[in-house]
Short mmCIF file of C-alpha atoms and ligand atoms in Angstrom, two decimals:
data_model
loop_
_atom_site.label_atom_id
_atom_site.label_comp_id
_atom_site.label_asym_id
_atom_site.label_seq_id
_atom_site.Cartn_x
_atom_site.Cartn_y
_atom_site.Cartn_z
CA MET T 138 44.47 14.55 -3.23
CA GLY T 139 43.98 13.90 0.60
CA CYS T 140 44.28 10.59 2.29
CA ASN T 141 40.98 8.35 1.94
CA MET T 142 40.01 7.18 5.50
CA SER T 143 36.97 5.15 4.48
CA ARG T 144 39.01 2.42 3.32
CA GLU T 145 37.06 2.04 0.06
CA HIS T 146 37.47 -1.22 -1.85
CA ILE T 147 38.69 -0.88 -5.45
CA LEU T 148 39.13 -4.14 -7.61
CA VAL T 149 41.95 -3.72 -10.44
CA VAL T 150 41.63 -6.02 -13.64
CA ASP T 151 44.64 -6.15 -15.96
CA ASP T 152 46.56 -8.99 -17.57
CA GLU T 153 49.82 -7.17 -17.47
CA GLN T 154 51.40 -8.30 -14.14
CA GLY T 155 53.43 -4.49 -13.98
CA MET T 156 50.28 -2.50 -14.31
CA LEU T 157 48.75 -4.20 -11.68
CA GLN T 158 51.62 -3.70 -9.08
CA VAL T 159 52.01 0.02 -10.30
CA LEU T 160 48.15 0.58 -9.46
CA GLU T 161 48.17 -1.42 -6.17
CA LYS T 162 51.31 0.90 -4.86
CA LEU T 163 49.31 3.80 -6.02
CA LEU T 164 45.88 2.97 -4.61
CA THR T 165 46.81 1.59 -1.66
CA GLY T 166 49.01 4.81 -0.96
CA HIS T 167 45.97 6.71 -1.28
CA GLY T 168 44.18 4.76 1.70
CA TYR T 169 42.11 2.67 -0.67
CA ARG T 170 41.72 -1.34 -0.16
CA VAL T 171 42.79 -2.99 -3.43
CA SER T 172 42.12 -6.44 -4.68
CA LEU T 173 43.80 -7.74 -8.08
CA ALA T 174 42.71 -9.93 -10.84
CA GLY T 175 44.80 -10.73 -13.92
CA ASP T 176 41.68 -11.46 -16.04
CA GLY T 177 37.74 -11.11 -16.55
CA GLN T 178 36.95 -14.49 -15.26
CA GLY T 179 38.96 -14.04 -11.93
CA ALA T 180 37.80 -10.52 -11.54
CA LEU T 181 33.90 -11.78 -11.79
CA GLU T 182 34.75 -14.39 -9.16
CA THR T 183 36.20 -11.66 -6.75
CA VAL T 184 32.99 -9.83 -7.46
CA GLY T 185 30.91 -12.62 -6.55
CA ARG T 186 32.81 -13.03 -3.18
CA LYS T 187 32.83 -9.52 -2.11
CA ILE T 188 31.34 -6.59 -3.81
CA PRO T 189 34.12 -3.81 -4.47
CA ASP T 190 33.07 -0.25 -4.37
CA LEU T 191 34.71 0.40 -7.74
CA ILE T 192 36.51 -1.32 -10.51
CA LEU T 193 39.00 -0.36 -12.56
CA ALA T 194 39.50 -2.65 -15.63
CA ASP T 195 41.93 -2.99 -18.74
CA ILE T 196 39.81 -3.35 -22.10
CA LYS T 197 42.38 -5.61 -23.94
CA MET T 198 42.77 -9.04 -22.00
CA PRO T 199 42.81 -12.56 -23.18
CA ILE T 200 40.59 -15.00 -21.94
CA MET T 201 37.65 -12.48 -21.10
CA ASP T 202 37.71 -9.33 -23.16
CA GLY T 203 37.05 -6.14 -20.86
CA MET T 204 33.95 -5.54 -22.69
CA ILE T 205 32.35 -9.09 -21.88
CA PHE T 206 33.53 -8.51 -18.33
CA LEU T 207 31.78 -4.91 -18.22
CA GLU T 208 28.40 -6.68 -19.46
CA GLU T 209 28.76 -9.44 -17.12
CA VAL T 210 29.45 -6.96 -14.09
CA LYS T 211 26.54 -4.76 -15.19
CA LYS T 212 24.49 -7.92 -14.90
CA VAL T 213 25.12 -8.90 -11.50
CA ALA T 214 25.96 -5.69 -9.90
CA PRO T 215 24.85 -2.80 -11.76
CA GLN T 216 25.68 -0.43 -8.91
CA ILE T 217 29.36 -0.73 -9.02
CA PRO T 218 31.09 2.04 -10.85
CA VAL T 219 33.47 0.73 -13.50
CA ILE T 220 36.25 2.80 -15.03
CA MET T 221 37.65 1.17 -18.14
CA MET T 222 41.41 1.61 -19.18
CA THR T 223 41.95 2.00 -23.14
CA GLY T 224 45.07 1.82 -25.21
CA PHE T 225 45.95 5.43 -26.57
CA GLY T 226 43.71 6.38 -29.35
CA ALA T 227 40.90 3.78 -29.19
CA ILE T 228 38.22 6.18 -28.79
CA GLU T 229 35.74 4.20 -30.38
CA THR T 230 36.19 1.46 -27.89
CA ALA T 231 36.00 3.76 -25.28
CA VAL T 232 32.65 5.17 -26.58
CA ARG T 233 31.24 1.55 -26.82
CA ALA T 234 32.18 1.24 -23.02
CA MET T 235 30.46 3.85 -21.93
CA LYS T 236 27.30 3.00 -23.77
CA LEU T 237 27.67 -0.39 -22.06
CA GLY T 238 27.33 1.50 -18.94
CA ALA T 239 30.90 1.97 -17.97
CA TYR T 240 31.12 5.02 -15.61
CA ASP T 241 34.33 6.77 -17.16
CA TYR T 242 37.44 5.66 -19.14
CA ILE T 243 41.03 6.92 -19.19
CA ASN T 244 43.76 6.49 -21.72
CA LYS T 245 47.02 4.49 -21.31
CA PRO T 246 49.51 5.65 -20.39
CA PHE T 247 47.51 7.76 -17.70
CA ASP T 248 48.37 10.63 -15.66
CA ILE T 249 48.38 9.85 -11.85
CA ASP T 250 46.36 12.91 -10.76
CA GLU T 251 43.48 12.32 -13.47
CA ILE T 252 43.16 8.71 -12.60
CA LEU T 253 42.81 9.52 -8.99
CA MET T 254 40.28 12.23 -9.76
CA VAL T 255 38.36 9.81 -11.93
CA ILE T 256 38.27 7.30 -9.06
CA ASP T 257 37.32 9.84 -6.27
CA LYS T 258 34.46 11.60 -8.51
CA ALA T 259 32.97 7.79 -9.36
CA LEU T 260 33.05 6.87 -5.61
CA GLU T 261 31.55 10.29 -4.63
CA LYS T 262 28.71 9.68 -6.93
CA LYS T 263 28.14 6.13 -5.71
CA ARG T 264 28.08 7.45 -2.16
CA LEU T 265 25.22 9.94 -3.17
CA GLU T 266 23.23 7.39 -4.71
CA GLU T 267 23.41 5.19 -1.72
CA GLU T 268 22.27 7.83 0.38
CA ASN T 269 19.47 8.87 -1.71
CA PHE T 270 18.46 5.34 -1.86
CA VAL T 271 18.38 5.04 1.69
CA LEU T 272 16.46 8.58 2.07
CA ARG T 273 14.01 7.26 -0.38
CA ARG T 274 13.17 4.34 1.78
CA GLU T 275 12.79 6.67 4.82
CA LEU T 276 10.50 8.64 3.18
CA GLN T 277 8.31 5.64 1.93
CA ARG T 278 8.48 4.31 5.51
CA SER T 279 6.85 7.52 7.01
CA TYR T 280 4.07 6.74 4.83
CA THR T 281 3.37 3.66 6.68
CA PHE T 282 2.23 3.28 10.24
CA LYS T 283 1.32 0.07 11.92
CA ASP T 284 0.04 -1.23 8.26
CA ILE T 285 -1.57 1.99 7.63
CA ILE T 286 -0.79 3.45 4.53
CA SER T 287 -1.10 6.89 3.86
CA ARG T 288 0.63 10.15 2.93
CA ASN T 289 -2.33 12.57 3.50
CA LYS T 290 -1.83 15.38 5.94
CA GLU T 291 -4.90 14.64 8.10
CA MET T 292 -3.88 11.31 8.09
CA GLY T 293 -0.60 12.00 9.43
CA GLY T 294 -2.17 13.88 12.20
CA ILE T 295 -4.03 10.93 12.90
CA PHE T 296 -0.81 9.06 12.89
CA GLU T 297 0.34 11.23 15.87
CA VAL T 298 -2.81 11.09 17.74
CA ILE T 299 -2.29 7.00 17.75
CA LYS T 300 1.11 7.36 18.83
CA SER T 301 0.03 9.79 21.68
CA LEU T 302 -2.57 7.09 23.15
CA SER T 303 0.36 4.36 23.32
CA GLY T 304 1.09 5.86 26.86
CA SER T 305 -2.41 6.07 27.96
CA GLN T 306 -5.39 3.82 28.71
CA SER T 307 -7.74 6.70 27.40
CA THR T 308 -11.14 5.74 25.74
CA ALA T 309 -11.13 6.77 22.05
CA LEU T 310 -13.89 6.96 19.53
CA VAL T 311 -12.90 6.24 15.86
CA VAL T 312 -15.55 7.74 13.31
CA GLY T 313 -15.38 7.12 9.62
CA GLU T 314 -17.43 5.70 6.43
CA THR T 315 -17.36 1.98 6.03
CA GLY T 316 -14.05 0.79 4.78
CA THR T 317 -11.97 3.76 5.92
CA GLY T 318 -9.91 1.82 8.28
CA LYS T 319 -11.63 2.19 11.76
CA GLU T 320 -10.77 -1.27 12.95
CA LEU T 321 -7.01 -0.84 11.46
CA VAL T 322 -6.68 2.33 13.44
CA ALA T 323 -8.08 0.54 16.64
CA ARG T 324 -5.93 -2.42 16.11
CA ALA T 325 -2.85 -0.14 15.70
CA ILE T 326 -3.71 1.65 19.24
CA HIS T 327 -3.92 -1.80 20.75
CA ASP T 328 -0.73 -3.13 19.17
CA LEU T 329 1.12 0.28 20.43
CA ARG T 330 -0.33 -0.25 24.17
CA CYS T 331 -0.21 -4.01 24.38
CA HIS T 332 2.70 -5.25 22.18
CA ASN T 333 0.64 -8.26 21.31
CA GLU T 334 0.62 -9.38 24.87
CA LYS T 335 -3.03 -8.94 25.43
CA PRO T 336 -6.14 -9.71 23.59
CA PHE T 337 -7.88 -7.35 21.35
CA VAL T 338 -11.71 -8.23 21.55
CA PRO T 339 -13.77 -6.80 18.53
CA VAL T 340 -17.58 -6.76 19.13
CA ASP T 341 -19.95 -6.03 16.26
CA CYS T 342 -22.51 -4.30 18.21
CA GLY T 343 -24.93 -4.15 15.03
CA ALA T 344 -24.79 -7.95 14.65
CA PHE T 345 -26.35 -8.92 17.79
CA SER T 346 -29.81 -8.68 19.39
CA THR T 347 -29.77 -6.60 22.44
CA ALA T 348 -30.39 -9.76 24.68
CA LEU T 349 -27.36 -11.36 22.69
CA LEU T 350 -25.25 -8.66 23.01
CA GLU T 351 -25.82 -8.08 26.84
CA SER T 352 -24.87 -11.72 27.41
CA GLU T 353 -21.74 -11.56 24.97
CA LEU T 354 -20.48 -8.38 26.70
CA PHE T 355 -21.47 -9.28 30.45
CA GLY T 356 -21.58 -12.85 30.56
CA HIS T 357 -23.96 -14.86 32.63
CA VAL T 358 -24.11 -17.78 35.33
CA LYS T 359 -25.07 -21.08 35.09
CA GLY T 360 -28.77 -21.54 35.68
CA SER T 361 -29.75 -18.06 35.13
CA PHE T 362 -31.81 -18.90 32.20
CA PRO T 363 -33.04 -21.88 30.31
CA GLY T 364 -30.13 -23.06 28.39
CA ALA T 365 -27.41 -21.62 30.32
CA ASP T 366 -25.82 -24.69 31.62
CA ARG T 367 -22.51 -23.29 32.44
CA ASP T 368 -20.90 -19.96 33.81
CA LYS T 369 -20.06 -17.90 30.75
CA PRO T 370 -17.64 -14.73 31.36
CA GLY T 371 -18.48 -11.67 29.25
CA LEU T 372 -16.11 -10.02 26.64
CA PHE T 373 -15.07 -7.29 29.23
CA GLU T 374 -13.70 -10.12 31.18
CA ALA T 375 -12.06 -11.86 28.43
CA ALA T 376 -10.01 -8.83 27.54
CA MET T 377 -7.91 -9.07 30.66
CA GLY T 378 -6.19 -5.59 30.44
CA GLY T 379 -6.43 -5.61 26.50
CA THR T 380 -8.84 -3.69 24.57
CA VAL T 381 -12.48 -4.28 23.85
CA PHE T 382 -13.42 -2.97 20.35
CA LEU T 383 -17.15 -1.85 20.10
CA ASP T 384 -17.89 -1.66 16.45
CA GLN T 385 -21.02 0.12 15.25
CA ILE T 386 -21.83 1.54 18.60
CA GLY T 387 -24.47 3.85 17.15
CA ASN T 388 -26.21 0.62 17.10
CA VAL T 389 -26.85 -0.40 20.59
CA SER T 390 -30.11 -0.05 22.18
CA SER T 391 -30.76 2.37 25.16
CA ASP T 392 -30.45 -0.54 27.72
CA ILE T 393 -27.03 -1.45 26.88
CA GLN T 394 -26.20 2.10 26.78
CA ALA T 395 -27.01 2.56 30.31
CA ARG T 396 -24.83 -0.64 31.14
CA LEU T 397 -22.06 0.43 29.19
CA LEU T 398 -21.96 3.57 30.89
CA ARG T 399 -21.95 1.87 34.28
CA VAL T 400 -19.20 -0.26 33.40
CA LEU T 401 -16.91 2.90 32.22
CA GLU T 402 -17.82 4.48 35.37
CA ASP T 403 -17.39 1.37 37.81
CA ARG T 404 -14.93 -0.49 36.17
CA ALA T 405 -16.86 -3.54 37.12
CA ILE T 406 -19.41 -6.02 35.67
CA LYS T 407 -22.05 -8.40 37.13
CA ARG T 408 -22.72 -11.45 34.94
CA PHE T 409 -26.39 -11.90 34.19
CA GLY T 410 -27.91 -13.69 37.02
CA ASP T 411 -24.90 -13.15 39.35
CA THR T 412 -25.12 -11.29 42.57
CA GLN T 413 -21.56 -10.28 42.82
CA ALA T 414 -19.83 -7.69 40.67
CA ARG T 415 -16.19 -8.59 39.35
CA ASP T 416 -13.60 -5.86 38.54
CA VAL T 417 -12.51 -5.40 35.19
CA ASN T 418 -9.67 -4.16 33.47
CA PHE T 419 -9.96 -3.14 29.71
CA CYS T 420 -9.40 -0.22 27.23
CA LEU T 421 -12.10 0.98 25.29
CA ILE T 422 -12.22 1.79 21.98
CA ALA T 423 -15.44 2.59 20.03
CA ALA T 424 -16.22 2.86 16.36
CA ALA T 425 -19.12 4.38 14.31
CA ASN T 426 -19.97 4.87 10.89
CA GLU T 427 -21.78 8.06 11.35
CA ASP T 428 -21.21 11.28 13.33
CA LEU T 429 -22.68 10.30 16.66
CA GLU T 430 -23.41 13.83 17.57
CA ALA T 431 -26.05 13.86 15.28
CA ALA T 432 -27.63 10.58 17.08
CA VAL T 433 -27.11 12.48 20.38
CA ASN T 434 -28.89 15.49 19.31
CA ASP T 435 -31.68 13.27 17.94
CA GLY T 436 -32.01 11.55 21.31
CA ARG T 437 -30.89 8.18 19.92
CA PHE T 438 -27.62 8.11 21.81
CA ARG T 439 -26.90 8.93 25.44
CA LYS T 440 -25.08 12.29 25.75
CA ASP T 441 -23.25 11.06 28.79
CA LEU T 442 -22.20 7.88 27.34
CA TYR T 443 -21.16 10.00 24.13
CA TYR T 444 -18.87 12.10 26.12
CA ARG T 445 -17.48 9.14 28.18
CA LEU T 446 -16.23 7.71 24.47
CA ASN T 447 -15.35 10.73 22.98
CA VAL T 448 -12.33 11.47 25.02
CA VAL T 449 -10.10 11.13 22.01
CA ALA T 450 -11.98 11.65 18.90
CA ILE T 451 -10.33 10.12 15.68
CA ASP T 452 -12.06 11.08 12.42
CA LEU T 453 -11.11 9.28 9.26
CA PRO T 454 -11.34 10.75 6.08
CA PRO T 455 -13.01 9.03 3.42
CA LEU T 456 -10.86 8.15 0.22
CA ARG T 457 -12.13 10.34 -2.10
CA LYS T 458 -10.79 13.18 0.27
CA ARG T 459 -7.32 11.59 0.20
CA LYS T 460 -6.86 10.59 -3.41
CA GLU T 461 -3.02 11.01 -3.32
CA ASP T 462 -3.03 7.81 -1.19
CA ILE T 463 -4.64 5.63 -4.21
CA PRO T 464 -1.50 4.70 -5.81
CA LEU T 465 0.17 3.89 -2.53
CA LEU T 466 -2.64 1.67 -1.59
CA VAL T 467 -2.73 0.13 -5.04
CA ASP T 468 0.93 -0.87 -4.78
CA HIS T 469 0.38 -2.02 -1.22
CA PHE T 470 -2.63 -4.33 -2.20
CA ILE T 471 -0.88 -5.54 -5.60
CA ASN T 472 2.15 -6.61 -3.05
CA LYS T 473 -0.30 -8.16 -0.52
CA PHE T 474 -2.19 -10.17 -3.01
CA ASN T 475 1.08 -11.10 -4.87
CA ARG T 476 2.11 -12.94 -1.83
CA LEU T 477 -1.36 -14.22 -0.81
CA GLU T 478 -2.10 -15.58 -4.15
CA ARG T 479 1.10 -16.50 -5.08
CA LYS T 480 0.96 -14.29 -8.25
CA ALA T 481 3.12 -11.76 -9.89
CA ILE T 482 1.41 -8.76 -11.10
CA GLU T 483 3.91 -5.72 -11.53
CA CYS T 484 1.52 -2.78 -11.41
CA ALA T 485 -1.41 -1.00 -12.51
CA SER T 486 -1.24 0.95 -15.62
CA GLU T 487 -1.18 4.61 -15.57
CA ASP T 488 -4.81 4.57 -17.19
CA VAL T 489 -5.95 2.56 -14.39
CA ILE T 490 -4.74 4.95 -11.78
CA ASN T 491 -6.20 7.97 -13.77
CA ILE T 492 -9.36 6.38 -13.63
CA MET T 493 -9.37 5.38 -10.01
CA MET T 494 -8.45 9.10 -9.22
CA ARG T 495 -11.64 10.03 -10.84
CA TYR T 496 -13.82 7.76 -9.14
CA ASP T 497 -15.46 8.34 -5.80
CA TRP T 498 -14.84 5.23 -3.85
CA PRO T 499 -18.29 4.90 -1.62
CA GLY T 500 -16.60 1.66 -0.12
CA ASN T 501 -13.31 3.65 0.55
CA VAL T 502 -10.06 1.44 1.10
CA ARG T 503 -11.86 -1.84 1.47
CA GLU T 504 -13.43 -1.25 -2.08
CA LEU T 505 -10.10 -0.64 -3.46
CA GLU T 506 -8.62 -3.63 -1.72
CA ASN T 507 -11.30 -6.04 -2.88
CA LEU T 508 -11.02 -4.54 -6.35
CA ILE T 509 -7.16 -5.20 -6.59
CA HIS T 510 -7.68 -8.59 -5.05
CA HIS T 511 -10.07 -9.65 -7.90
CA ALA T 512 -7.74 -8.02 -10.46
CA VAL T 513 -4.65 -10.00 -8.88
CA VAL T 514 -6.79 -13.48 -8.96
CA VAL T 515 -7.93 -13.00 -12.50
CA LYS T 516 -5.00 -11.47 -14.12
CA LYS T 517 -2.90 -13.50 -16.49
CA THR T 518 -0.69 -10.85 -17.44
CA SER T 519 1.50 -8.80 -15.25
CA VAL T 520 -0.17 -5.53 -15.73
CA ILE T 521 -3.55 -4.23 -14.54
CA HIS T 522 -5.54 -2.54 -17.32
CA PRO T 523 -8.44 -0.33 -17.63
CA LYS T 524 -10.60 -3.28 -18.91
CA ASP T 525 -9.82 -5.09 -15.55
CA LEU T 526 -11.86 -2.52 -13.81
CA PRO T 527 -15.63 -2.65 -13.06
CA ALA T 528 -17.88 -0.94 -15.30
CA LYS T 529 -19.34 1.05 -12.54
CA MET T 530 -15.98 2.91 -12.27
CA GLY T 531 -17.08 4.82 -15.74
CA VAL T 532 -14.20 2.76 -17.67
CA ILE T 533 -14.47 3.62 -21.28
CA VAL T 534 -11.99 1.15 -22.67
CA THR T 535 -10.88 2.37 -26.07
CA ALA T 536 -10.25 0.23 -28.83
CA GLU T 537 -6.63 1.53 -28.75
CA GLN T 538 -6.28 0.58 -25.01
CA ARG T 539 -7.31 -2.87 -26.06
CA GLY T 540 -4.72 -2.91 -28.57
CA ASP T 541 -6.86 -3.76 -31.39
CA ILE T 542 -6.93 -0.56 -33.37
CA SER T 543 -5.03 -0.58 -36.52
CA ARG T 544 -3.99 2.47 -38.08
CA ALA T 545 -5.79 1.78 -41.37
CA THR T 546 -9.01 1.48 -39.47
CA ASP T 547 -11.50 2.49 -41.86
CA PHE T 548 -14.49 5.09 -41.19
CA ASN T 549 -17.36 3.11 -40.47
CA GLU T 550 -15.49 0.89 -38.13
CA ALA T 551 -13.85 3.77 -36.30
CA LYS T 552 -17.44 5.46 -36.25
CA GLN T 553 -18.74 2.43 -34.71
CA GLN T 554 -16.12 2.42 -32.33
CA ALA T 555 -16.90 5.83 -31.15
CA VAL T 556 -20.61 5.31 -31.12
CA ALA T 557 -19.97 2.27 -28.75
CA SER T 558 -17.90 4.21 -26.64
CA PHE T 559 -20.33 6.99 -26.24
CA GLU T 560 -23.28 4.61 -25.53
CA LYS T 561 -21.12 2.87 -22.84
CA ARG T 562 -20.33 6.08 -21.21
CA TYR T 563 -24.03 7.48 -21.61
CA LEU T 564 -25.49 4.40 -20.02
CA ILE T 565 -23.24 4.18 -17.06
CA GLU T 566 -24.24 7.92 -16.59
CA ALA T 567 -27.88 7.05 -16.69
CA LEU T 568 -27.39 4.15 -14.40
CA LYS T 569 -25.72 6.44 -11.85
CA GLN T 570 -28.39 8.92 -12.13
CA TYR T 571 -31.24 6.42 -11.35
CA SER T 572 -29.37 4.43 -8.82
CA GLY T 573 -29.26 1.06 -10.87
CA ASN T 574 -32.79 1.09 -11.38
CA VAL T 575 -33.23 -0.18 -14.86
CA SER T 576 -37.10 0.65 -15.55
CA LYS T 577 -36.28 4.11 -14.28
CA VAL T 578 -33.42 4.35 -16.78
CA ALA T 579 -35.50 3.20 -19.66
CA SER T 580 -38.26 5.52 -19.12
CA ALA T 581 -35.99 8.50 -18.64
CA ILE T 582 -34.06 7.88 -21.77
CA GLY T 583 -36.80 6.67 -24.25
CA LEU T 584 -35.28 2.70 -24.58
CA ASP T 585 -37.43 -0.33 -23.90
CA ARG T 586 -36.24 -2.39 -21.18
CA ARG T 587 -35.29 -5.34 -23.54
CA ASN T 588 -33.32 -3.18 -25.87
CA LEU T 589 -31.58 -1.72 -22.48
CA GLN T 590 -30.75 -5.03 -20.94
CA ARG T 591 -29.16 -6.42 -24.63
CA LYS T 592 -26.85 -3.24 -24.53
CA PHE T 593 -26.02 -3.75 -20.75
CA LYS T 594 -25.04 -7.18 -21.60
CA GLN T 595 -22.73 -6.18 -24.87
CA TYR T 596 -21.07 -3.46 -22.78
CA ARG T 597 -20.90 -5.94 -19.89
CA ILE T 598 -22.61 -3.39 -17.39
CA ALA T 599 -23.92 -4.79 -14.26
CA PRO T 600 -27.04 -2.39 -13.54
CA LYS T 601 -26.74 -4.00 -10.11
CA ASP T 602 -23.33 -2.25 -9.22
CA PHE T 603 -25.16 1.08 -9.21
CA VAL T 604 -27.61 0.42 -6.51
CA PRO T 605 -26.40 2.03 -3.40
CA LYS T 606 -25.18 -0.13 -0.79
CA LYS T 607 -27.31 -0.48 2.36
CA GLY T 608 -24.90 1.10 4.97
CA PRO T 609 -25.40 -0.37 8.41
CA THR T 610 -28.73 0.77 10.20
CA PRO T 611 -28.29 4.72 11.40
CA PHE T 612 -28.61 5.11 14.76
N1 ATP O 140 -4.81 3.16 5.20
C1 ATP O 140 -4.97 2.11 4.89
N2 ATP O 140 -3.81 1.10 4.64
C2 ATP O 140 -3.83 -0.01 4.19
N3 ATP O 140 -5.06 -0.64 4.50
C3 ATP O 140 -6.07 -0.09 4.76
C4 ATP O 140 -6.25 1.24 5.12
N4 ATP O 140 -7.33 1.61 5.32
C5 ATP O 140 -8.12 0.61 5.49
N5 ATP O 140 -7.40 -0.50 5.03
C6 ATP O 140 -7.59 -1.90 4.98
O1 ATP O 140 -9.22 -2.00 4.18
C7 ATP O 140 -10.14 -2.86 4.73
C8 ATP O 140 -10.99 -2.33 5.37
O2 ATP O 140 -10.48 -1.32 6.76
P1 ATP O 140 -11.41 -1.55 8.25
O3 ATP O 140 -11.80 -3.04 8.41
O4 ATP O 140 -10.41 -1.14 9.31
O5 ATP O 140 -12.40 -0.49 7.79
P2 ATP O 140 -13.86 -0.05 8.63
O6 ATP O 140 -13.54 1.26 8.69
O7 ATP O 140 -13.71 -0.85 10.01
O8 ATP O 140 -14.91 -0.42 7.96
P3 ATP O 140 -16.40 -0.72 8.43
O9 ATP O 140 -16.91 0.37 8.81
O10 ATP O 140 -17.21 -1.37 7.15
O11 ATP O 140 -16.42 -2.01 9.36
C9 ATP O 140 -8.97 -3.68 5.66
O12 ATP O 140 -8.79 -4.67 5.10
C10 ATP O 140 -7.81 -2.89 5.89
O13 ATP O 140 -6.88 -3.34 6.25
MG1 MG O 141 -15.00 -2.45 10.85
#
């Protein structure tokens, strides 16, 4: 056995003073650091003060028996390997110790080589476990980039693009369906570039009239129009070297498109009513829900502006095309809302994840986030179950999943349950097909409206959940 250079710390517990001395000499002689304890109680105190790498404990001790000591150690520090020393022939006790979580046992009187070998193996295993733990954390970390969670390959490529933007002032265009994380990406780019030192200025271009948006972006001077009672700098000026995030860029009028092009070319703005141009310094990130190229082809968006914005393009895939992210996001949002709402939800059940994997997520990550938020707020128990999900996800909660089926369920009852489950699924499919229009569903499936409404109520289905959300007005 070679010399141990890492000086791992071994705690030896035995009520026999002579045995402690022998082991101390042996182990220090092989390069280990050694602590000694004459009984279980004292040993536990040592463990509490400085966690050893390994414990060698006698089984038969007064005050605190070795078995009880083992149980206590497993409670406070389960990762420490414990090797038990048993009297010769006490095989039953040894087996019991293994069941309680001992790493191994050796018979007294022991062979020196044997005890050194067992210790060496135990420490080696512990080292490997620790390495694995670190590795797993590394792996988990690589799924997260500036609050953006993903293990999807395409998203990994996007992480690289974001990183590459940190050293440049380049304009970027982020495209993706609603809720895919466009603003999150824009903020990540900004963070990398400006380290929180300069403002991030989001502007929702879809939320303003042309006149108002113009005043927001470029500002005005006092007296330039009735009600302009003071000078107002525009948001390009307010950015002061930070980032202007133009959300829903596809919605801006041709007037503003022209002015944006000028700002990007001149890096100067003129407030409304002002005679002087002012230099401005900003990075521009634009976002659109749709492919702007189509808008360019239709003549709704200036081609020259499009090329100015599209220097670096980031195209966020919808959640349904990266379903491998769903379990990660579920965990992430459970943690987030546990903290926010002071709750302690542990996880979503496997059934929930399976249902989510089959769902299409028209509202993408935001829809998932809202769903988990809702579940965390209303849950009283620690696990999210299928019955906690909205009906539009096509959840069929079986009586079994609700936990109310008894094995002795009689035929009629079982049949009723099956019929209910079928009806629910059938109605959900019909609602999907007719986009939540109850009259159309009624005439299509041959049930009258009143009957249908009653069933919706019975199964807690909300037809409005199936009405497609109006997206922002297309360009
Ligand atoms: N990959 C992700 N990891 C963690 N959270 C995410 C991810 N993508 C989106 N989110 C979260 O989902 C929500 C919606 O994201 P965000 O506002 O960036 O979407 P968006 O694309 O700008 O949507 P919209 O087009 O509707 O404005 C935010 O709370 C965001 O933090
Ligand atoms: Mg947004």
